[in-house]
Short mmCIF file of C-alpha atoms in Angstrom, two decimals:
data_model
loop_
_atom_site.label_atom_id
_atom_site.label_comp_id
_atom_site.label_asym_id
_atom_site.label_seq_id
_atom_site.Cartn_x
_atom_site.Cartn_y
_atom_site.Cartn_z
CA UNK A 1 -0.56 -0.45 -0.06
CA UNK A 2 1.65 3.20 -0.77
CA UNK A 3 -0.17 6.64 0.47
CA UNK A 4 0.65 9.46 -1.55
CA UNK A 5 -0.43 12.82 -0.68
CA UNK A 6 -0.52 16.46 -1.96
CA UNK A 7 0.92 19.55 -1.06
CA UNK A 8 2.53 23.38 -2.82
CA UNK A 9 5.06 23.22 -4.46
CA UNK A 10 6.16 26.47 -2.90
CA UNK A 11 3.87 27.43 -0.33
CA UNK A 12 2.88 30.67 0.43
CA UNK A 13 3.69 31.08 4.39
CA UNK A 14 7.88 29.49 3.30
CA UNK A 15 7.73 26.71 5.57
CA UNK A 16 6.53 27.87 8.44
CA UNK A 17 4.28 24.18 8.35
CA UNK A 18 1.17 26.26 7.91
CA UNK A 19 0.07 25.00 5.38
CA UNK A 20 -2.27 21.72 5.55
CA UNK A 21 -0.16 19.58 4.64
CA UNK A 22 1.34 20.07 7.67
CA UNK A 23 -2.22 18.29 9.04
CA UNK A 24 -2.08 14.80 7.60
CA UNK A 25 2.35 15.35 7.91
CA UNK A 26 1.64 14.83 11.24
CA UNK A 27 -0.94 12.03 12.17
CA UNK A 28 0.67 9.54 9.44
CA UNK A 29 4.35 10.24 11.17
CA UNK A 30 1.66 9.39 14.34
CA UNK A 31 0.85 6.58 12.43
CA UNK A 32 4.07 5.34 11.98
CA UNK A 33 3.28 5.87 8.14
CA UNK A 34 5.44 6.53 5.51
CA UNK A 35 4.28 8.47 2.53
CA UNK A 36 5.31 9.77 -0.73
CA UNK A 37 4.27 13.12 -1.37
CA UNK A 38 3.27 14.88 -4.83
CA UNK A 39 3.94 18.14 -4.66
CA UNK A 40 1.18 20.94 -7.41
CA UNK A 41 1.65 24.20 -8.54
CA UNK A 42 -0.43 27.09 -8.32
CA UNK A 43 -1.91 26.92 -11.25
CA UNK A 44 -1.65 23.25 -11.85
CA UNK A 45 -4.59 23.11 -8.54
CA UNK A 46 -7.00 25.08 -10.53
CA UNK A 47 -6.35 22.17 -14.31
CA UNK A 48 -8.23 19.11 -14.34
CA UNK A 49 -6.51 16.55 -13.46
CA UNK A 50 -5.64 17.81 -9.78
CA UNK A 51 -9.79 19.59 -9.68
CA UNK A 52 -10.89 16.03 -10.88
CA UNK A 53 -8.85 14.48 -6.83
CA UNK A 54 -10.04 18.14 -4.96
CA UNK A 55 -13.17 20.01 -6.08
CA UNK A 56 -12.05 22.89 -4.70
CA UNK A 57 -8.90 23.14 -5.99
CA UNK A 58 -6.82 22.74 -2.62
CA UNK A 59 -4.58 21.02 -1.45
CA UNK A 60 -3.93 18.12 0.44
CA UNK A 61 -5.53 15.58 -1.39
CA UNK A 62 -4.40 11.78 -0.38
CA UNK A 63 -4.49 8.57 -2.48
CA UNK A 64 -3.91 4.92 -1.06
CA UNK A 65 -5.38 1.77 -2.93
CA UNK A 66 -7.60 3.68 -5.00
CA UNK A 67 -9.15 5.41 -2.76
CA UNK A 68 -8.94 9.35 -2.97
CA UNK A 69 -9.55 11.74 -0.05
CA UNK A 70 -9.08 15.13 -0.28
CA UNK A 71 -10.52 17.87 3.05
CA UNK A 72 -7.38 17.63 6.39
CA UNK A 73 -10.30 17.18 9.13
CA UNK A 74 -10.94 13.90 7.20
CA UNK A 75 -8.03 12.59 5.97
CA UNK A 76 -6.85 13.47 9.89
CA UNK A 77 -9.63 11.55 10.40
CA UNK A 78 -8.80 8.19 8.07
CA UNK A 79 -5.95 8.20 8.93
CA UNK A 80 -6.92 7.97 12.69
CA UNK A 81 -9.03 5.40 12.02
CA UNK A 82 -7.79 3.00 9.52
CA UNK A 83 -4.90 2.70 11.08
CA UNK A 84 -4.47 2.45 14.73
CA UNK A 85 -3.26 6.06 15.78
CA UNK A 86 -4.98 8.84 17.11
CA UNK A 87 -8.38 7.58 18.34
CA UNK A 88 -8.81 6.33 21.61
CA UNK A 89 -10.69 2.73 21.74
CA UNK A 90 -13.28 3.16 23.82
CA UNK A 91 -16.50 4.52 22.24
CA UNK A 92 -17.04 7.14 24.64
CA UNK A 93 -13.98 8.14 24.35
CA UNK A 94 -13.25 8.58 20.42
CA UNK A 95 -17.16 9.95 19.86
CA UNK A 96 -15.26 13.16 22.23
CA UNK A 97 -11.59 12.80 20.51
CA UNK A 98 -14.01 13.05 16.99
CA UNK A 99 -16.02 16.03 18.98
CA UNK A 100 -12.91 18.09 19.04
CA UNK A 101 -11.60 17.31 15.56
CA UNK A 102 -14.69 18.73 14.59
CA UNK A 103 -14.45 21.40 17.46
CA UNK A 104 -10.99 22.84 16.33
CA UNK A 105 -12.19 22.51 12.05
CA UNK A 106 -15.77 24.09 12.55
CA UNK A 107 -15.18 26.81 15.46
CA UNK A 108 -11.72 27.49 16.84
CA UNK A 109 -10.18 28.12 12.49
CA UNK A 110 -13.10 30.15 11.35
CA UNK A 111 -12.90 33.08 13.02
CA UNK A 112 -8.88 32.28 13.07
CA UNK A 113 -8.49 32.12 9.26
CA UNK A 114 -11.56 35.31 9.17
CA UNK A 115 -8.60 37.65 11.07
CA UNK A 116 -5.43 35.88 8.00
CA UNK A 117 -8.36 37.02 5.45
CA UNK A 118 -8.13 40.20 6.88
CA UNK A 119 -4.76 40.29 7.35
CA UNK A 120 -3.88 39.43 3.96
CA UNK A 121 -6.15 39.59 1.50
CA UNK A 122 -7.79 43.23 3.14
CA UNK A 123 -4.42 44.37 4.42
CA UNK A 124 -4.95 47.26 1.99
CA UNK A 125 -7.94 47.98 2.29
CA UNK A 126 -9.26 51.48 3.82
CA UNK A 127 -10.92 49.48 6.71
CA UNK A 128 -8.39 47.24 7.56
CA UNK A 129 -6.45 48.46 10.70
CA UNK A 130 -10.54 49.54 12.50
CA UNK A 131 -12.18 46.28 11.56
CA UNK A 132 -8.90 43.87 12.02
CA UNK A 133 -9.51 43.96 16.18
CA UNK A 134 -13.34 43.34 15.51
CA UNK A 135 -12.27 40.13 14.30
CA UNK A 136 -9.33 39.47 16.36
CA UNK A 137 -11.98 39.95 19.41
CA UNK A 138 -13.73 37.88 17.73
CA UNK A 139 -10.52 35.10 17.96
CA UNK A 140 -9.76 36.13 21.18
CA UNK A 141 -13.23 34.86 22.46
CA UNK A 142 -13.12 31.54 21.07
CA UNK A 143 -9.15 31.28 22.82
CA UNK A 144 -11.31 31.94 26.24
CA UNK A 145 -13.41 29.27 26.11
CA UNK A 146 -10.58 27.16 25.08
CA UNK A 147 -8.43 27.45 27.59
CA UNK A 148 -10.85 27.22 30.30
CA UNK A 149 -12.17 24.71 28.87
CA UNK A 150 -8.11 22.82 28.91
CA UNK A 151 -7.05 24.34 32.58
CA UNK A 152 -4.32 22.65 33.46
CA UNK A 153 -5.02 19.49 31.37
CA UNK A 154 -1.75 17.66 28.47
CA UNK A 155 -4.91 17.56 26.48
CA UNK A 156 -8.05 18.29 25.23
CA UNK A 157 -10.32 15.30 26.50
CA UNK A 158 -7.80 12.35 28.37
CA UNK A 159 -4.76 11.48 25.98
CA UNK A 160 -3.12 12.76 22.64
CA UNK A 161 -5.14 12.83 20.33
CA UNK A 162 -6.75 13.52 16.22
CA UNK A 163 -8.37 16.68 18.09
CA UNK A 164 -5.34 17.49 19.71
CA UNK A 165 -3.89 17.36 16.48
CA UNK A 166 -6.24 19.27 14.65
CA UNK A 167 -6.75 22.17 17.74
CA UNK A 168 -3.32 22.84 17.94
CA UNK A 169 -2.27 22.98 14.51
CA UNK A 170 -5.50 26.00 13.92
CA UNK A 171 -3.47 27.57 16.85
CA UNK A 172 -0.32 27.18 15.64
CA UNK A 173 -2.07 29.40 12.26
CA UNK A 174 -2.46 33.27 15.36
CA UNK A 175 0.92 32.78 16.03
CA UNK A 176 2.17 35.34 13.97
CA UNK A 177 -0.43 38.06 14.70
CA UNK A 178 0.65 37.79 18.70
CA UNK A 179 -1.96 36.22 20.01
CA UNK A 180 -1.17 32.83 20.97
CA UNK A 181 0.61 33.74 23.55
CA UNK A 182 -2.39 36.47 25.43
CA UNK A 183 -3.05 33.19 26.20
CA UNK A 184 0.02 31.26 28.44
CA UNK A 185 -2.57 27.71 28.53
CA UNK A 186 -2.85 27.50 24.64
CA UNK A 187 0.33 28.97 24.33
CA UNK A 188 2.25 25.53 26.15
CA UNK A 189 -0.72 23.23 25.06
CA UNK A 190 0.58 24.34 21.18
CA UNK A 191 3.84 24.00 22.72
CA UNK A 192 3.34 20.25 24.15
CA UNK A 193 2.07 19.70 20.45
CA UNK A 194 4.84 20.78 18.43
CA UNK A 195 7.25 18.97 20.85
CA UNK A 196 6.21 15.56 19.98
CA UNK A 197 8.25 13.91 17.42
CA UNK A 198 5.78 13.55 15.14
CA UNK A 199 4.86 16.80 15.04
CA UNK A 200 8.73 17.80 14.23
CA UNK A 201 9.82 15.38 11.22
CA UNK A 202 6.49 16.43 9.72
CA UNK A 203 7.67 19.74 10.47
CA UNK A 204 10.46 19.04 8.87
CA UNK A 205 9.26 17.08 5.65
CA UNK A 206 8.21 20.14 4.42
CA UNK A 207 10.30 22.83 5.54
CA UNK A 208 12.73 20.88 3.07
CA UNK A 209 10.51 21.63 0.47
CA UNK A 210 9.82 25.00 1.09
CA UNK A 211 12.87 26.35 2.72
CA UNK A 212 13.72 29.64 2.09
CA UNK B 1 -32.13 5.39 26.09
CA UNK B 2 -33.37 8.81 25.53
CA UNK B 3 -31.66 11.19 23.87
CA UNK B 4 -31.83 14.32 24.54
CA UNK B 5 -30.39 17.90 22.24
CA UNK B 6 -30.09 21.76 23.38
CA UNK B 7 -32.24 24.15 21.12
CA UNK B 8 -32.65 28.16 21.81
CA UNK B 9 -35.22 27.94 23.63
CA UNK B 10 -35.90 31.24 21.49
CA UNK B 11 -33.79 31.03 17.50
CA UNK B 12 -32.53 34.37 15.69
CA UNK B 13 -33.30 33.46 12.88
CA UNK B 14 -37.70 32.63 14.13
CA UNK B 15 -38.04 29.52 13.02
CA UNK B 16 -36.20 29.86 9.55
CA UNK B 17 -34.41 26.21 10.15
CA UNK B 18 -30.80 27.50 10.18
CA UNK B 19 -30.34 27.47 13.99
CA UNK B 20 -28.08 24.42 14.13
CA UNK B 21 -30.19 21.75 15.93
CA UNK B 22 -32.22 21.72 12.85
CA UNK B 23 -29.38 19.64 11.65
CA UNK B 24 -29.17 17.69 14.05
CA UNK B 25 -33.56 17.21 14.61
CA UNK B 26 -32.15 16.28 10.40
CA UNK B 27 -30.02 13.19 11.96
CA UNK B 28 -31.49 12.46 13.76
CA UNK B 29 -34.92 12.16 11.65
CA UNK B 30 -33.39 9.79 8.47
CA UNK B 31 -31.65 7.82 11.71
CA UNK B 32 -36.03 7.41 12.95
CA UNK B 33 -34.88 8.44 16.13
CA UNK B 34 -36.53 9.51 18.92
CA UNK B 35 -35.40 12.22 20.98
CA UNK B 36 -36.68 15.35 23.68
CA UNK B 37 -35.39 18.93 23.61
CA UNK B 38 -34.28 21.10 26.19
CA UNK B 39 -34.16 24.71 25.42
CA UNK B 40 -32.25 27.24 26.59
CA UNK B 41 -31.48 30.91 26.99
CA UNK B 42 -29.38 32.81 25.77
CA UNK B 43 -28.46 33.78 28.95
CA UNK B 44 -28.32 30.32 30.36
CA UNK B 45 -25.81 29.25 27.68
CA UNK B 46 -23.27 30.89 29.25
CA UNK B 47 -24.03 29.47 32.15
CA UNK B 48 -21.51 26.83 34.71
CA UNK B 49 -24.47 24.26 33.66
CA UNK B 50 -23.71 24.62 29.95
CA UNK B 51 -20.64 25.55 29.20
CA UNK B 52 -20.13 21.77 30.93
CA UNK B 53 -21.98 19.99 28.14
CA UNK B 54 -20.76 22.83 25.64
CA UNK B 55 -16.90 24.24 26.20
CA UNK B 56 -18.12 27.50 23.35
CA UNK B 57 -21.63 28.34 25.15
CA UNK B 58 -23.58 26.85 21.97
CA UNK B 59 -26.11 24.46 21.05
CA UNK B 60 -26.85 22.05 20.16
CA UNK B 61 -25.00 19.59 22.78
CA UNK B 62 -26.13 15.91 22.05
CA UNK B 63 -26.81 13.95 25.33
CA UNK B 64 -27.21 10.33 25.60
CA UNK B 65 -26.00 7.00 27.98
CA UNK B 66 -23.83 8.74 29.45
CA UNK B 67 -22.89 10.32 26.56
CA UNK B 68 -22.20 14.14 25.92
CA UNK B 69 -21.41 15.47 22.90
CA UNK B 70 -21.18 18.97 21.69
CA UNK B 71 -20.90 20.38 17.92
CA UNK B 72 -22.64 19.64 15.05
CA UNK B 73 -20.66 17.73 11.84
CA UNK B 74 -19.06 15.43 15.58
CA UNK B 75 -23.21 15.31 16.74
CA UNK B 76 -24.33 13.80 12.63
CA UNK B 77 -20.84 11.73 12.13
CA UNK B 78 -21.98 10.01 15.46
CA UNK B 79 -25.48 9.21 14.88
CA UNK B 80 -24.64 8.64 11.36
CA UNK B 81 -22.46 5.55 12.89
CA UNK B 82 -23.81 4.74 15.41
CA UNK B 83 -27.17 4.51 14.19
CA UNK B 84 -26.67 2.59 10.49
CA UNK B 85 -28.32 5.21 8.17
CA UNK B 86 -26.07 8.65 6.81
CA UNK B 87 -23.20 6.05 5.92
CA UNK B 88 -22.28 4.03 2.84
CA UNK B 89 -21.03 0.53 3.88
CA UNK B 90 -18.03 0.03 1.47
CA UNK B 91 -15.42 1.37 3.45
CA UNK B 92 -14.30 3.65 0.24
CA UNK B 93 -18.04 5.16 -0.61
CA UNK B 94 -17.60 6.12 3.80
CA UNK B 95 -14.81 7.92 4.03
CA UNK B 96 -15.58 10.06 0.55
CA UNK B 97 -19.16 10.71 2.89
CA UNK B 98 -17.19 12.06 5.55
CA UNK B 99 -14.36 14.05 3.20
CA UNK B 100 -17.86 15.43 2.14
CA UNK B 101 -19.09 16.51 5.59
CA UNK B 102 -15.87 17.82 6.05
CA UNK B 103 -15.99 20.17 3.54
CA UNK B 104 -19.29 21.23 3.83
CA UNK B 105 -18.49 22.45 7.53
CA UNK B 106 -14.22 23.78 6.23
CA UNK B 107 -14.20 24.71 3.20
CA UNK B 108 -17.96 26.01 2.11
CA UNK B 109 -18.88 26.99 5.38
CA UNK B 110 -16.04 29.50 6.73
CA UNK B 111 -17.11 31.72 3.55
CA UNK B 112 -20.72 31.06 3.78
CA UNK B 113 -20.50 32.48 8.14
CA UNK B 114 -18.08 35.33 7.01
CA UNK B 115 -20.96 37.06 5.49
CA UNK B 116 -23.24 36.22 7.70
CA UNK B 117 -21.08 38.25 10.17
CA UNK B 118 -20.76 41.45 7.81
CA UNK B 119 -24.42 41.61 7.06
CA UNK B 120 -25.44 40.86 10.10
CA UNK B 121 -22.55 41.60 12.51
CA UNK B 122 -21.20 44.49 10.56
CA UNK B 123 -24.38 45.60 8.71
CA UNK B 124 -23.24 49.59 10.06
CA UNK B 125 -20.40 49.88 9.81
CA UNK B 126 -18.69 51.68 7.65
CA UNK B 127 -16.32 49.85 5.16
CA UNK B 128 -20.46 47.23 4.77
CA UNK B 129 -21.43 48.38 1.40
CA UNK B 130 -18.05 48.38 0.40
CA UNK B 131 -16.90 44.65 1.64
CA UNK B 132 -20.22 43.20 1.38
CA UNK B 133 -19.07 42.49 -2.07
CA UNK B 134 -16.02 40.72 -1.84
CA UNK B 135 -16.91 38.54 0.79
CA UNK B 136 -19.82 37.66 -1.56
CA UNK B 137 -17.17 36.63 -4.00
CA UNK B 138 -14.72 34.01 -2.44
CA UNK B 139 -18.31 32.30 -0.61
CA UNK B 140 -19.37 32.45 -5.06
CA UNK B 141 -16.00 30.78 -5.92
CA UNK B 142 -16.89 28.13 -3.80
CA UNK B 143 -20.46 27.05 -5.35
CA UNK B 144 -19.14 27.56 -8.36
CA UNK B 145 -16.66 24.28 -7.69
CA UNK B 146 -19.15 22.42 -5.82
CA UNK B 147 -21.98 23.20 -8.76
CA UNK B 148 -19.34 22.52 -11.45
CA UNK B 149 -18.53 18.55 -8.96
CA UNK B 150 -22.35 17.78 -8.86
CA UNK B 151 -22.84 18.46 -12.53
CA UNK B 152 -26.67 16.50 -13.37
CA UNK B 153 -26.05 14.27 -10.00
CA UNK B 154 -28.73 13.98 -7.11
CA UNK B 155 -26.40 13.72 -4.62
CA UNK B 156 -22.22 14.59 -3.83
CA UNK B 157 -21.09 11.59 -3.89
CA UNK B 158 -23.38 7.66 -4.89
CA UNK B 159 -26.77 7.80 -2.04
CA UNK B 160 -28.05 11.10 -0.16
CA UNK B 161 -24.95 10.85 2.57
CA UNK B 162 -24.41 12.16 6.09
CA UNK B 163 -22.22 14.64 3.29
CA UNK B 164 -25.09 16.06 2.09
CA UNK B 165 -27.41 16.71 4.82
CA UNK B 166 -24.32 18.76 6.17
CA UNK B 167 -23.82 20.29 2.40
CA UNK B 168 -27.13 20.86 2.61
CA UNK B 169 -27.72 22.46 5.57
CA UNK B 170 -24.38 25.17 4.87
CA UNK B 171 -26.94 26.10 2.09
CA UNK B 172 -29.08 26.73 2.93
CA UNK B 173 -28.02 29.82 5.06
CA UNK B 174 -27.25 31.61 2.02
CA UNK B 175 -30.79 31.34 0.71
CA UNK B 176 -31.19 34.55 2.21
CA UNK B 177 -28.93 36.02 0.41
CA UNK B 178 -30.11 35.61 -2.74
CA UNK B 179 -27.20 34.07 -3.84
CA UNK B 180 -27.98 30.58 -3.77
CA UNK B 181 -30.50 30.79 -6.21
CA UNK B 182 -27.28 32.48 -9.20
CA UNK B 183 -26.55 28.56 -9.28
CA UNK B 184 -29.89 25.88 -10.16
CA UNK B 185 -27.80 22.76 -9.20
CA UNK B 186 -26.92 24.15 -6.42
CA UNK B 187 -30.51 25.63 -5.26
CA UNK B 188 -32.39 22.22 -7.22
CA UNK B 189 -29.67 20.65 -5.01
CA UNK B 190 -31.28 21.93 -1.92
CA UNK B 191 -34.66 21.76 -2.73
CA UNK B 192 -33.53 17.82 -2.98
CA UNK B 193 -32.76 18.08 0.38
CA UNK B 194 -36.19 20.25 2.24
CA UNK B 195 -38.09 17.78 0.16
CA UNK B 196 -36.67 14.93 2.11
CA UNK B 197 -39.86 13.73 4.06
CA UNK B 198 -37.23 13.13 7.01
CA UNK B 199 -36.18 17.12 6.81
CA UNK B 200 -38.92 17.71 6.31
CA UNK B 201 -39.95 16.40 9.88
CA UNK B 202 -37.06 18.40 11.62
CA UNK B 203 -37.75 21.51 9.67
CA UNK B 204 -41.64 21.48 11.27
CA UNK B 205 -40.46 20.60 14.59
CA UNK B 206 -37.76 23.55 15.38
CA UNK B 207 -40.45 26.08 13.54
CA UNK B 208 -43.07 24.55 17.03
CA UNK B 209 -40.46 26.29 19.08
CA UNK B 210 -39.93 29.32 17.18
CA UNK B 211 -42.50 30.51 15.37
CA UNK B 212 -43.38 34.29 15.32
#
């Protein structure tokens, strides 16, 4: 069985590990699975061959034994369920870990994406200076709640799971803004994620492609 | 086994079915599962008793036999996996249906949420008139891609699945903007979803709580 994922030929972040292939690389490393990477240019991402794999013209995709998946959350979930890592065996604990996977992607990430959009794609707009603090407050609202729930636990619910992998990955996107460091509980949580050997291997692998 | 979900005591949409409990009601109806509803006020949602169930202080939550879940995507997924409806049995087809569940929530919904925020929470800001068309274009970019993939199929990948349930629910949030009707393929897709008896029961149940 060969697993092949796609990644940016050249990541817009220059190797900071914020492109979504890093999340999939991390899950594969936690599961101990070797994988191949096919690099895709921005132009090729919008062409029919890639759109057949990913209808929204993005990376990463995942190919394994005739199965084609897109969407990072689904790929991480597939790795977690089919390769025995990243999800607890107990039924209730497993459902809760999956809950955190969805929470990372649908509750915590959307305001963070809004902030990225506000800074990068609307940074030159006349409203940018006045609007960004509003968007930052929405991010802080979520982080306060997440920080309160995490408290002094190492991970969001018991052992490290796919939920933590995704939550840490989502929070990492905030680092350039400085907001993460306003929440010491969350900054330490992210640091615990980054300290995992599997994360470090994933980070190094994407850096090898994208180093300036 | 008793299933209890939470919903708004009074939904901000006045019964249009756009609050997220409708998605969970729909999944429960597709699975043929009876459920109880506990209504929660906006104030109670931010109090410790509810925050213990839902760390982000929102609805819906899901309680069943000692299991507590939050996050709509996770609840719909749990219903789909544990009650034999909404996900195909074939391994590959199942992974692809899960992919569409994540795609609805993490690729299609975020720009739609941005548009809702731009209209409702920033509608009175000086930049609103100039900015909303930009946000609408981001929504249209996604819809074009989704429409191209759907083509003349009834559902996104084979039979109706949890992926369609979530995608239709996400697209429904666009109806007040008029943008959905610019994409006849998607408008027809949403109409097919709404025509399902399970959706109609779910819609009627939330309307009974929220009718003006």
